[in-house]
PDB file of C-alpha atoms in Angstrom:
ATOM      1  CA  UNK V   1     -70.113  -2.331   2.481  1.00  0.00           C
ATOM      2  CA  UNK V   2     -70.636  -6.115   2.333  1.00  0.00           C
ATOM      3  CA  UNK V   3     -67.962  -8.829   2.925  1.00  0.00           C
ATOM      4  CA  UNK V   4     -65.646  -8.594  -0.405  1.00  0.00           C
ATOM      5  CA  UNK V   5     -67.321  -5.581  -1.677  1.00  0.00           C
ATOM      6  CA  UNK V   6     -64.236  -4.045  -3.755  1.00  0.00           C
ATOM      7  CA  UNK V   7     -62.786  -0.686  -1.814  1.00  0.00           C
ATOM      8  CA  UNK V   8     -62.601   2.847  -3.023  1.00  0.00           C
ATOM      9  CA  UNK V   9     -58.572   3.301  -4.402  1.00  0.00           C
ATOM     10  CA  UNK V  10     -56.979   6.403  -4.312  1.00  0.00           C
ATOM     11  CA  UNK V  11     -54.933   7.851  -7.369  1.00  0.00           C
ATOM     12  CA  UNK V  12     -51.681   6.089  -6.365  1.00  0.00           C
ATOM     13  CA  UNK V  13     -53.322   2.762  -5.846  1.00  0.00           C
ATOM     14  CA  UNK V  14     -54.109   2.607  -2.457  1.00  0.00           C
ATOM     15  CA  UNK V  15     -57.500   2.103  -0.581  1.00  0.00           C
ATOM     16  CA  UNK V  16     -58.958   5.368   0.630  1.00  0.00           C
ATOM     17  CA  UNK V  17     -59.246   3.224   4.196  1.00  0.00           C
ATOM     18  CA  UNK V  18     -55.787   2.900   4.076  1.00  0.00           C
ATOM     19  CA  UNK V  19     -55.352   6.590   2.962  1.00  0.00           C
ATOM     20  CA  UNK V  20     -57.285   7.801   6.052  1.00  0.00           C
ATOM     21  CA  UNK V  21     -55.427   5.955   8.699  1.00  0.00           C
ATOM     22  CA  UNK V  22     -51.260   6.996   7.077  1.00  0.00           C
ATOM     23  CA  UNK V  23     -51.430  10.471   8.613  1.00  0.00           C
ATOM     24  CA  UNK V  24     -52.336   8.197  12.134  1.00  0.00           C
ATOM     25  CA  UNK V  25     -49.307   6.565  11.464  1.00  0.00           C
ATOM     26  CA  UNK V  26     -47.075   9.609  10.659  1.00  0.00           C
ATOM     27  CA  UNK V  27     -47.999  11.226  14.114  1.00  0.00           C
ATOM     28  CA  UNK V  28     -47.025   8.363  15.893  1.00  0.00           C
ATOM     29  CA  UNK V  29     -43.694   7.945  14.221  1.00  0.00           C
ATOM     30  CA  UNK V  30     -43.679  11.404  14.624  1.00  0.00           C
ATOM     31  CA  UNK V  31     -43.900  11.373  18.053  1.00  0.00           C
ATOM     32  CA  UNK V  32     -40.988   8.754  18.710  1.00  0.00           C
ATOM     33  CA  UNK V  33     -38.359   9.928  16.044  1.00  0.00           C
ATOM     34  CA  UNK V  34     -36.103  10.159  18.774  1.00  0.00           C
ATOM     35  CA  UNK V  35     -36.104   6.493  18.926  1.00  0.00           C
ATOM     36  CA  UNK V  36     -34.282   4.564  16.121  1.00  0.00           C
ATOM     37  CA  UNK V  37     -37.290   1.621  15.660  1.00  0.00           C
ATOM     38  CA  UNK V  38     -40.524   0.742  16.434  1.00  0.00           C
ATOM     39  CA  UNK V  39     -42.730  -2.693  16.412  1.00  0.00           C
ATOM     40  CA  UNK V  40     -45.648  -3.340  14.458  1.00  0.00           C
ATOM     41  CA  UNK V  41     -47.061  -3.683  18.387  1.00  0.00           C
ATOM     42  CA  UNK V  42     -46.281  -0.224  19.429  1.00  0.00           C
ATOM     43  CA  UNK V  43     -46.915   1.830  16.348  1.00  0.00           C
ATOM     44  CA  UNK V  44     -50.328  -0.231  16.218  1.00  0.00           C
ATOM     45  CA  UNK V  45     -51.365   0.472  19.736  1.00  0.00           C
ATOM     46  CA  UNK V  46     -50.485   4.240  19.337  1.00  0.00           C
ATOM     47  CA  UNK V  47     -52.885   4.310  15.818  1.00  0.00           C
ATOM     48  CA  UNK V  48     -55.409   2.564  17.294  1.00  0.00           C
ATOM     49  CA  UNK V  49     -55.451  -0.321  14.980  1.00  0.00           C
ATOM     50  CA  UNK V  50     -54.622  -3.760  15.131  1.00  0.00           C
ATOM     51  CA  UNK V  51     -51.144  -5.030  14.063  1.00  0.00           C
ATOM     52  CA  UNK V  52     -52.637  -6.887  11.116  1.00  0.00           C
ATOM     53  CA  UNK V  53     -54.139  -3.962   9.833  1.00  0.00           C
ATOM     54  CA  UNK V  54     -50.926  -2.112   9.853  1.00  0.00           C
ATOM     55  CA  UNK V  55     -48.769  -4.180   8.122  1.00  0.00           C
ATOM     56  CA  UNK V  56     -51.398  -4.711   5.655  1.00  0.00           C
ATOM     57  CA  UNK V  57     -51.682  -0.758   5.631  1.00  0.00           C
ATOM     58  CA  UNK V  58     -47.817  -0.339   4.731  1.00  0.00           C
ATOM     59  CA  UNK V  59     -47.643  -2.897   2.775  1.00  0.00           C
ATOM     60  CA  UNK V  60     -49.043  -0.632   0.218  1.00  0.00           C
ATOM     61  CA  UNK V  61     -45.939   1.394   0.609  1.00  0.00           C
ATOM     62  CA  UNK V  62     -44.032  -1.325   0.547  1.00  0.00           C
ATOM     63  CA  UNK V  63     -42.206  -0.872   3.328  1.00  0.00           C
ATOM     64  CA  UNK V  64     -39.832  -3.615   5.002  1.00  0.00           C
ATOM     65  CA  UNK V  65     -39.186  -4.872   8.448  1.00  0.00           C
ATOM     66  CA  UNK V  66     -37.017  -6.833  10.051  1.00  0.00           C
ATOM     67  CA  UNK V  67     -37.053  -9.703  12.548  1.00  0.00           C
ATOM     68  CA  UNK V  68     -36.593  -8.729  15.668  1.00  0.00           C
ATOM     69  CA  UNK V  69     -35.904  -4.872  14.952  1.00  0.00           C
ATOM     70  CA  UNK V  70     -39.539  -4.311  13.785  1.00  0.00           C
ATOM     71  CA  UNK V  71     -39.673  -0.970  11.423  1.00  0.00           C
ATOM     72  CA  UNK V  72     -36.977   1.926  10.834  1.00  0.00           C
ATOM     73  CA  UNK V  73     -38.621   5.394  12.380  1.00  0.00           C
ATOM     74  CA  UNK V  74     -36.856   7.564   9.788  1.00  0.00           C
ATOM     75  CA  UNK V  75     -37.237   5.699   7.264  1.00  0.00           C
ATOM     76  CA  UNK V  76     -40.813   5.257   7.756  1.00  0.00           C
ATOM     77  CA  UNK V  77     -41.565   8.498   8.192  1.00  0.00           C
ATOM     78  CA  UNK V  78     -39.961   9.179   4.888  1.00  0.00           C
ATOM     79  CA  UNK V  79     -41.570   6.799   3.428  1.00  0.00           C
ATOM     80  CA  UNK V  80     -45.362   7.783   4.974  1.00  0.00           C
ATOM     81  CA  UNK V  81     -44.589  11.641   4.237  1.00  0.00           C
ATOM     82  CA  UNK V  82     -43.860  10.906   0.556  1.00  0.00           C
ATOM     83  CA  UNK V  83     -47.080   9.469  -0.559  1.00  0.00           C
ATOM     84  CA  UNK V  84     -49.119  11.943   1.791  1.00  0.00           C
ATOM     85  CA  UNK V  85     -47.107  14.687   0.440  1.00  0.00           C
ATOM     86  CA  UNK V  86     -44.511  14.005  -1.831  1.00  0.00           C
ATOM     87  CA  UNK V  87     -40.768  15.195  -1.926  1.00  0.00           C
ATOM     88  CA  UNK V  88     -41.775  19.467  -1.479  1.00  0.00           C
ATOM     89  CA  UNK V  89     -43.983  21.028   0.272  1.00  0.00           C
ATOM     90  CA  UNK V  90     -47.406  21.515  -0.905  1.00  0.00           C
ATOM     91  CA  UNK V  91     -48.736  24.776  -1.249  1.00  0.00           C
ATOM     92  CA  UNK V  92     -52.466  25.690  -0.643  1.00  0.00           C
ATOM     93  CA  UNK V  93     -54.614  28.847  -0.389  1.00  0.00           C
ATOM     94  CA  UNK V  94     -57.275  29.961   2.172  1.00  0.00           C
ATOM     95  CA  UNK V  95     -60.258  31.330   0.561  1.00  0.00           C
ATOM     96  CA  UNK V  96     -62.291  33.683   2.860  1.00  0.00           C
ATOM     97  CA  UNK V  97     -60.249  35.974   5.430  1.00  0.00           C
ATOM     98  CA  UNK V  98     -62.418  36.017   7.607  1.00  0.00           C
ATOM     99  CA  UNK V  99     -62.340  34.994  11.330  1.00  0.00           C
ATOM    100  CA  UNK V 100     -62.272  31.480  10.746  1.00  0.00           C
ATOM    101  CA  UNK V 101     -60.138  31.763   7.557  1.00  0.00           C
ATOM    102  CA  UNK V 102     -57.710  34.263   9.758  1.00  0.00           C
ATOM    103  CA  UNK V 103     -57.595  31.133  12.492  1.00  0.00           C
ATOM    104  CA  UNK V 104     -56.535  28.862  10.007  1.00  0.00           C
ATOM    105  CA  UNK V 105     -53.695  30.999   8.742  1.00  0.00           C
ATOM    106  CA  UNK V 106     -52.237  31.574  11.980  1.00  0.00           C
ATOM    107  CA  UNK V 107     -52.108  28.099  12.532  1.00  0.00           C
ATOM    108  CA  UNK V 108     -48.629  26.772  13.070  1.00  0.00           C
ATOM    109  CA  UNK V 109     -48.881  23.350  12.170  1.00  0.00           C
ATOM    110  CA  UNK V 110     -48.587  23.140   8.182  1.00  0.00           C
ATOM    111  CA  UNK V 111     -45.206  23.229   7.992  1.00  0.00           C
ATOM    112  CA  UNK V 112     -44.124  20.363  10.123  1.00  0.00           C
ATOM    113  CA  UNK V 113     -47.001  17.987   8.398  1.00  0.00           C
ATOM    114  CA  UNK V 114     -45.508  19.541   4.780  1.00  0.00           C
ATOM    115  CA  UNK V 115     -47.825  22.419   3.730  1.00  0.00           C
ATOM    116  CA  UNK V 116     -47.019  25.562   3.408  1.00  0.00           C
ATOM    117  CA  UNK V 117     -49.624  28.867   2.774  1.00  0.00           C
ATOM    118  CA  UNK V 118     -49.328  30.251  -0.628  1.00  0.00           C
ATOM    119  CA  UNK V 119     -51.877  32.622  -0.783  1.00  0.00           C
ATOM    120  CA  UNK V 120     -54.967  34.541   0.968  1.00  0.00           C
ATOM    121  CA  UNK V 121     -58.077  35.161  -0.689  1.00  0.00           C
ATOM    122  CA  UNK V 122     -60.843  37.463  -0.555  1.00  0.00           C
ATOM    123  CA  UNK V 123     -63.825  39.316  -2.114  1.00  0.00           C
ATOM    124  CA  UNK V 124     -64.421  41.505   0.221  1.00  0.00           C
ATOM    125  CA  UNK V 125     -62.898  44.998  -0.388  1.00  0.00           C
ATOM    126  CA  UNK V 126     -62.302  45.907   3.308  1.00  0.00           C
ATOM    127  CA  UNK V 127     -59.583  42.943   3.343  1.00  0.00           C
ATOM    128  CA  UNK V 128     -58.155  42.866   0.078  1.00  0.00           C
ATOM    129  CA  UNK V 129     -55.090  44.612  -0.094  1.00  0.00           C
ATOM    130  CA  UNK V 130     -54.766  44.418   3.475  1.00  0.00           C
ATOM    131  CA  UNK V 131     -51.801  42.525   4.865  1.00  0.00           C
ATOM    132  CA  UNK V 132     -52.281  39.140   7.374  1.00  0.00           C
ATOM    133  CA  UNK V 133     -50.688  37.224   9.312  1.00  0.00           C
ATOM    134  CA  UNK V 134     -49.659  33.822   9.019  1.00  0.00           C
ATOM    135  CA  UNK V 135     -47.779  30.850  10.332  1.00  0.00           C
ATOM    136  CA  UNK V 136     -44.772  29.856   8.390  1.00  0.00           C
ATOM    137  CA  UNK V 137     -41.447  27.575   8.719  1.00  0.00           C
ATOM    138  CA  UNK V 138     -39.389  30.130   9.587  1.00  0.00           C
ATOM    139  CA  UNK V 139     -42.006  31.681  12.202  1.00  0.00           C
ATOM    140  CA  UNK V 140     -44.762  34.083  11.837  1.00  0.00           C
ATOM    141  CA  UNK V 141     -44.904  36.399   9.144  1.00  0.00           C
ATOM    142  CA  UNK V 142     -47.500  38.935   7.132  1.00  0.00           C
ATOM    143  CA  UNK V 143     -49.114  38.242   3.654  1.00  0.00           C
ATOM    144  CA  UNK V 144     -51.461  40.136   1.288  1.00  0.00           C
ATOM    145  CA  UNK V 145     -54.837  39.145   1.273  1.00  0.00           C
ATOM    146  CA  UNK V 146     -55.889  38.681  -3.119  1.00  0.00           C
ATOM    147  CA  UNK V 147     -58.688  39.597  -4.529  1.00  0.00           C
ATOM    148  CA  UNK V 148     -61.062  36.310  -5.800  1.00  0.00           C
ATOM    149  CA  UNK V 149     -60.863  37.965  -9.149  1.00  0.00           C
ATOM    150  CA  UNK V 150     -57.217  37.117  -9.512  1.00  0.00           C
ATOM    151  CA  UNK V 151     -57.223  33.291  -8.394  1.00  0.00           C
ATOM    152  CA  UNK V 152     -56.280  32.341 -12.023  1.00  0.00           C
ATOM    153  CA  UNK V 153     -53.027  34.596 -11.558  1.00  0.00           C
ATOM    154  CA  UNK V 154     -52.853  32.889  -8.354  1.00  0.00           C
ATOM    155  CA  UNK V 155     -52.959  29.451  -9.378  1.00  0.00           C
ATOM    156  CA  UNK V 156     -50.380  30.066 -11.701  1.00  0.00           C
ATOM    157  CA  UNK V 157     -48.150  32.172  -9.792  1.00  0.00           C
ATOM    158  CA  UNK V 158     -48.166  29.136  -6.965  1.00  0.00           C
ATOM    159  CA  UNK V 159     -48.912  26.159  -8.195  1.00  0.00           C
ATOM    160  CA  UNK V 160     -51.679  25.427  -5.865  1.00  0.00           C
ATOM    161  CA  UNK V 161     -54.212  23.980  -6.589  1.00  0.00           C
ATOM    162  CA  UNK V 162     -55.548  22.902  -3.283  1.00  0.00           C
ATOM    163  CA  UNK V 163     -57.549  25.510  -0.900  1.00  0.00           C
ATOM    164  CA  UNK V 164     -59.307  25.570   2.430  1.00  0.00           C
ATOM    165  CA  UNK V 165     -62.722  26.937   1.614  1.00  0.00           C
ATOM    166  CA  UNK V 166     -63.372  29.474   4.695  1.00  0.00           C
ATOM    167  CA  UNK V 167     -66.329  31.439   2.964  1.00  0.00           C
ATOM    168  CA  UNK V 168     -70.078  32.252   4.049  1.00  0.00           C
ATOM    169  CA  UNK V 169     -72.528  29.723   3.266  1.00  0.00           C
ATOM    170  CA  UNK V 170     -74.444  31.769   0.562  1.00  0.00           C
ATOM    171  CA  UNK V 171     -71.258  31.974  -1.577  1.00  0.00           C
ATOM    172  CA  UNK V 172     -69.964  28.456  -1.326  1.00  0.00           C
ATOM    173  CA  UNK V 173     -70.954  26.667  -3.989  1.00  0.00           C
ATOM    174  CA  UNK V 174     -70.196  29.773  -6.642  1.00  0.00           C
ATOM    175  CA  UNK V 175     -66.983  29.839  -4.934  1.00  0.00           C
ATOM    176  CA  UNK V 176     -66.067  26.080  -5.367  1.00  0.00           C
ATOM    177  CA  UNK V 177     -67.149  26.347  -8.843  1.00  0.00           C
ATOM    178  CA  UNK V 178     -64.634  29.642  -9.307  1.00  0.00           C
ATOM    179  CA  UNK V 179     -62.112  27.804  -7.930  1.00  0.00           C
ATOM    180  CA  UNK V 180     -62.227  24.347 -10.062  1.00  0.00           C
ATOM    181  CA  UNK V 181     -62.441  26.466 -13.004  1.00  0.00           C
ATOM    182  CA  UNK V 182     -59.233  28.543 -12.456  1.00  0.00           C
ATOM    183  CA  UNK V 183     -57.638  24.660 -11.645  1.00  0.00           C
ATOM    184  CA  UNK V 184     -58.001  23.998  -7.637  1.00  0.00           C
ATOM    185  CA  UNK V 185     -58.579  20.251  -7.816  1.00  0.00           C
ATOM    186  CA  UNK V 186     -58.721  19.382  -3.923  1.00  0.00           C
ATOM    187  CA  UNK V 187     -61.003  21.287  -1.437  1.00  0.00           C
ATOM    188  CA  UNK V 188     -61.353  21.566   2.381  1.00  0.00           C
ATOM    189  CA  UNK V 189     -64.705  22.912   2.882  1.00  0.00           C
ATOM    190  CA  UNK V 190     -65.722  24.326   6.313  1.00  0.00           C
ATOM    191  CA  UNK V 191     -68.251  26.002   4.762  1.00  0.00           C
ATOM    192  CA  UNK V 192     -71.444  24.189   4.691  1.00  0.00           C
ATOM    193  CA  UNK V 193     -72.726  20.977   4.026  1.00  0.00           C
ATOM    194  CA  UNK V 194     -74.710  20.655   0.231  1.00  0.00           C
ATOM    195  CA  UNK V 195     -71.320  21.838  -1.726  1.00  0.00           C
ATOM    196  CA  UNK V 196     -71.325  20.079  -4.698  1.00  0.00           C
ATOM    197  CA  UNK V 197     -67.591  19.686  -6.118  1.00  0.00           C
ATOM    198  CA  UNK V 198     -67.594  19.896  -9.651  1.00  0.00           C
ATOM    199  CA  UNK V 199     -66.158  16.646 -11.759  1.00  0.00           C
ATOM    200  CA  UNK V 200     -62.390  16.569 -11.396  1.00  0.00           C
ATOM    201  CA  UNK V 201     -62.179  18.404  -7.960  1.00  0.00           C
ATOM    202  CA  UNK V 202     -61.640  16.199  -4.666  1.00  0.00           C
ATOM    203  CA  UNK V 203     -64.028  18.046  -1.659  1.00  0.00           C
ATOM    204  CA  UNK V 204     -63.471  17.441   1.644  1.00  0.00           C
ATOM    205  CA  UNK V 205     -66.069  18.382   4.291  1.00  0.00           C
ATOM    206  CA  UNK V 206     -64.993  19.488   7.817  1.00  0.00           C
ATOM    207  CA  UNK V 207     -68.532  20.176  10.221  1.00  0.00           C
ATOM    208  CA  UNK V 208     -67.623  21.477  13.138  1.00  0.00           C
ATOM    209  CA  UNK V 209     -71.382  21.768  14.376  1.00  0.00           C
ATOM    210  CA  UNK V 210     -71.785  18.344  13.766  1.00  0.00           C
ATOM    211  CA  UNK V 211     -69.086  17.483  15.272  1.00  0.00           C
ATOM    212  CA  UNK V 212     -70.066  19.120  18.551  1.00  0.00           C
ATOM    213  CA  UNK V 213     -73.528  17.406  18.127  1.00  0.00           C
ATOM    214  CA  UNK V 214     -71.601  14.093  18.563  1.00  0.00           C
ATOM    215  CA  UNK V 215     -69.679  15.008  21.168  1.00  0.00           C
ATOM    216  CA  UNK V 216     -73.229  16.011  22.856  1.00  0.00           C
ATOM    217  CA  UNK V 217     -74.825  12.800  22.284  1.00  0.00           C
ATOM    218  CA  UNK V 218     -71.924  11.315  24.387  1.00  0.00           C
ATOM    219  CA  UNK V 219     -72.619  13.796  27.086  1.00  0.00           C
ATOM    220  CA  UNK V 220     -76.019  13.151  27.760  1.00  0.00           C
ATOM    221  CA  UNK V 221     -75.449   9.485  27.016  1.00  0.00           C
ATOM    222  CA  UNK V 222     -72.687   8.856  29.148  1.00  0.00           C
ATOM    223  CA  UNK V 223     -73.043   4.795  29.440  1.00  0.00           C
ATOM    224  CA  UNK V 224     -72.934   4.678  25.774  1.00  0.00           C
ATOM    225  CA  UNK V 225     -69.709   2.847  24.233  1.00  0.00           C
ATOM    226  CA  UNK V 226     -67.492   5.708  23.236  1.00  0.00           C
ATOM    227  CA  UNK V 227     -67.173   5.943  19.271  1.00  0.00           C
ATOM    228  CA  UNK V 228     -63.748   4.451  17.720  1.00  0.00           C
ATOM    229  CA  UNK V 229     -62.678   5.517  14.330  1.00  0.00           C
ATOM    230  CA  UNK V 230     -62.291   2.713  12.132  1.00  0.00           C
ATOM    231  CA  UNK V 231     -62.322   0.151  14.419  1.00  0.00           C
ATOM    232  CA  UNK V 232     -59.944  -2.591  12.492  1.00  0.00           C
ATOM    233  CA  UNK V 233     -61.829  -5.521  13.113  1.00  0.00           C
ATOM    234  CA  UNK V 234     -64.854  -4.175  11.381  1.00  0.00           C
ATOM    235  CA  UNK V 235     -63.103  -2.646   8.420  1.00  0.00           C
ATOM    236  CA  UNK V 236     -63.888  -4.284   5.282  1.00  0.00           C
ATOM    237  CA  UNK V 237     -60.035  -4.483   4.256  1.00  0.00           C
ATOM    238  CA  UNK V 238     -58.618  -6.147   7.866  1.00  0.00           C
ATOM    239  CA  UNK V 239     -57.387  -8.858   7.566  1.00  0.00           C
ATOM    240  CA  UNK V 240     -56.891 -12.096  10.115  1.00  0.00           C
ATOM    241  CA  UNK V 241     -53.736 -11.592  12.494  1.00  0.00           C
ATOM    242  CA  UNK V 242     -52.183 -14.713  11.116  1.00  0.00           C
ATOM    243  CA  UNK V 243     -52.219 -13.374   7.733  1.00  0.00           C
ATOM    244  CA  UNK V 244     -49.862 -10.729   7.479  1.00  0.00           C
ATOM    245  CA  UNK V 245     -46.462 -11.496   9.056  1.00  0.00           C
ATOM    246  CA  UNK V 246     -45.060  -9.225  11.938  1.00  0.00           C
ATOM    247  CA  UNK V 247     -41.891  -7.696  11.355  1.00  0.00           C
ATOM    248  CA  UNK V 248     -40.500  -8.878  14.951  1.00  0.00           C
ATOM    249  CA  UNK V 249     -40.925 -12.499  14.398  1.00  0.00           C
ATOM    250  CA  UNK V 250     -39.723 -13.081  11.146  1.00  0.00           C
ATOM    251  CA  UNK V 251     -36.844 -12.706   9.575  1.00  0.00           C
ATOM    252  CA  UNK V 252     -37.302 -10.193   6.838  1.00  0.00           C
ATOM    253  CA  UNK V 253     -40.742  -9.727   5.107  1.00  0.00           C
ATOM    254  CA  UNK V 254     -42.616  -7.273   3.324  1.00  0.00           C
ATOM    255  CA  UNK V 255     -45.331  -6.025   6.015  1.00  0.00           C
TER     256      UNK V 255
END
């Protein structure tokens, strides 16, 4: 994207860019909420980003810090976790029980990050009906897999309307399609690549092949310069150091 080129906003007014880089910031915070404060420094060195780009970053959430204190960890964390998630947990199905879908239900870490499992799905009749386990708040527990035929039901029963798409390649696409139509907006497909999401629905891809493929390159091409996500100073919404004002050295600013 050229120099000035106007970036992609998200629904609640923020650059996608920006978007991508919060739940970097949550971890972090995360991480040190045994602390009462962090600098602009720190929590950019932990992200990976330059302090400019923070504070430009939160200034979209119009956070505040103060000289010499640099930023509140609780109240940041609020603050981050409200517009990734909002003030309840979200609730989300996984489509496809099989052994990648079962993997992703036993996973324990929804709940912390503000997600919570509302439903299993399935076609197949040898798991419908059956009960699975999955990772919850209160610790593992069991849950029926659904038949595909009922995710309208479903959608209304649970209000969720976002789903990790866990299905064989040949059924993907029919299976986003079923799914926008019974009201899933948002999709995380780790089905295959060439899913087309139908207008109104958000999709996500997640490749782990590719992925691997990268990590290969770097393997046999061990003198090449290790790949950084997003490096700040190449983004097209950084900004200079100098302008956006760090929360140590002044006295109280919008960062």
């Amino acid at each position: 994207m050229s120099e000035g080129a106007a970036q992609p906003v998200g629904s609640g007014g923020i650059p996608e860019a920006t978007i991508s880089r919060l739940p970097r910031y949550w971890q972090v915070l995360r991480d040190v909420r045994g602390q009462t404060t962090i600098s602009s420094q720190q929590l950019a060195e932990a992200a990976g980003v330059n302090p400019a780009q923070l504070r430009k970053d939160l200034s979209y959430l119009g956070s505040v810090g103060t000289r010499g204190v640099g930023y509140d960890v609780g109240r940041l964390i609020d603050m981050v976790s409200g517009h990734l998630i909002g003030p309840a947990s979200r609730p989300f199905m996984i489509i496809g029980m099989g052994q990648l879908g079962s993997a992703m239900a036993a996973f324990t870490g929804y709940a912390e990050r503000g997600f919570r499992i509302a439903a299993l799905i399935d076609i197949a009749p040898g798991l419908v009906g059956r009960r699975m386990r999955v990772a919850a708040a209160i610790g593992p527990t069991t849950m029926v897999v659904r038949s595909i035929d009922e995710i309208e039901q479903v959608v209304a029963e649970t209000g969720a309307t976002l789903a990790l798409l866990c299905v064989p390649v040949r059924v993907a696409q029919q299976t986003v399609d079923r799914l926008a139509a019974a009201g899933v907006d948002s999709i995380l497909n780790f089905a295959a690549d060439g899913v087309h999401a139908p207008e109104g629905v958000r999709l996500r891809d997640v490749d782990l092949g590719r992925e691997l493929q990268i990590l290969a390159y770097y393997q046999q091409h061990p003198g090449a310069p290790a790949a950084r996500p997003e490096p700040a100073a190449a983004e097209p919404d950084a900004v200079p150091t100098s302008a956006a004002s760090d929360p140590s050295n002044d006295k109280k600013v919008s960062v």
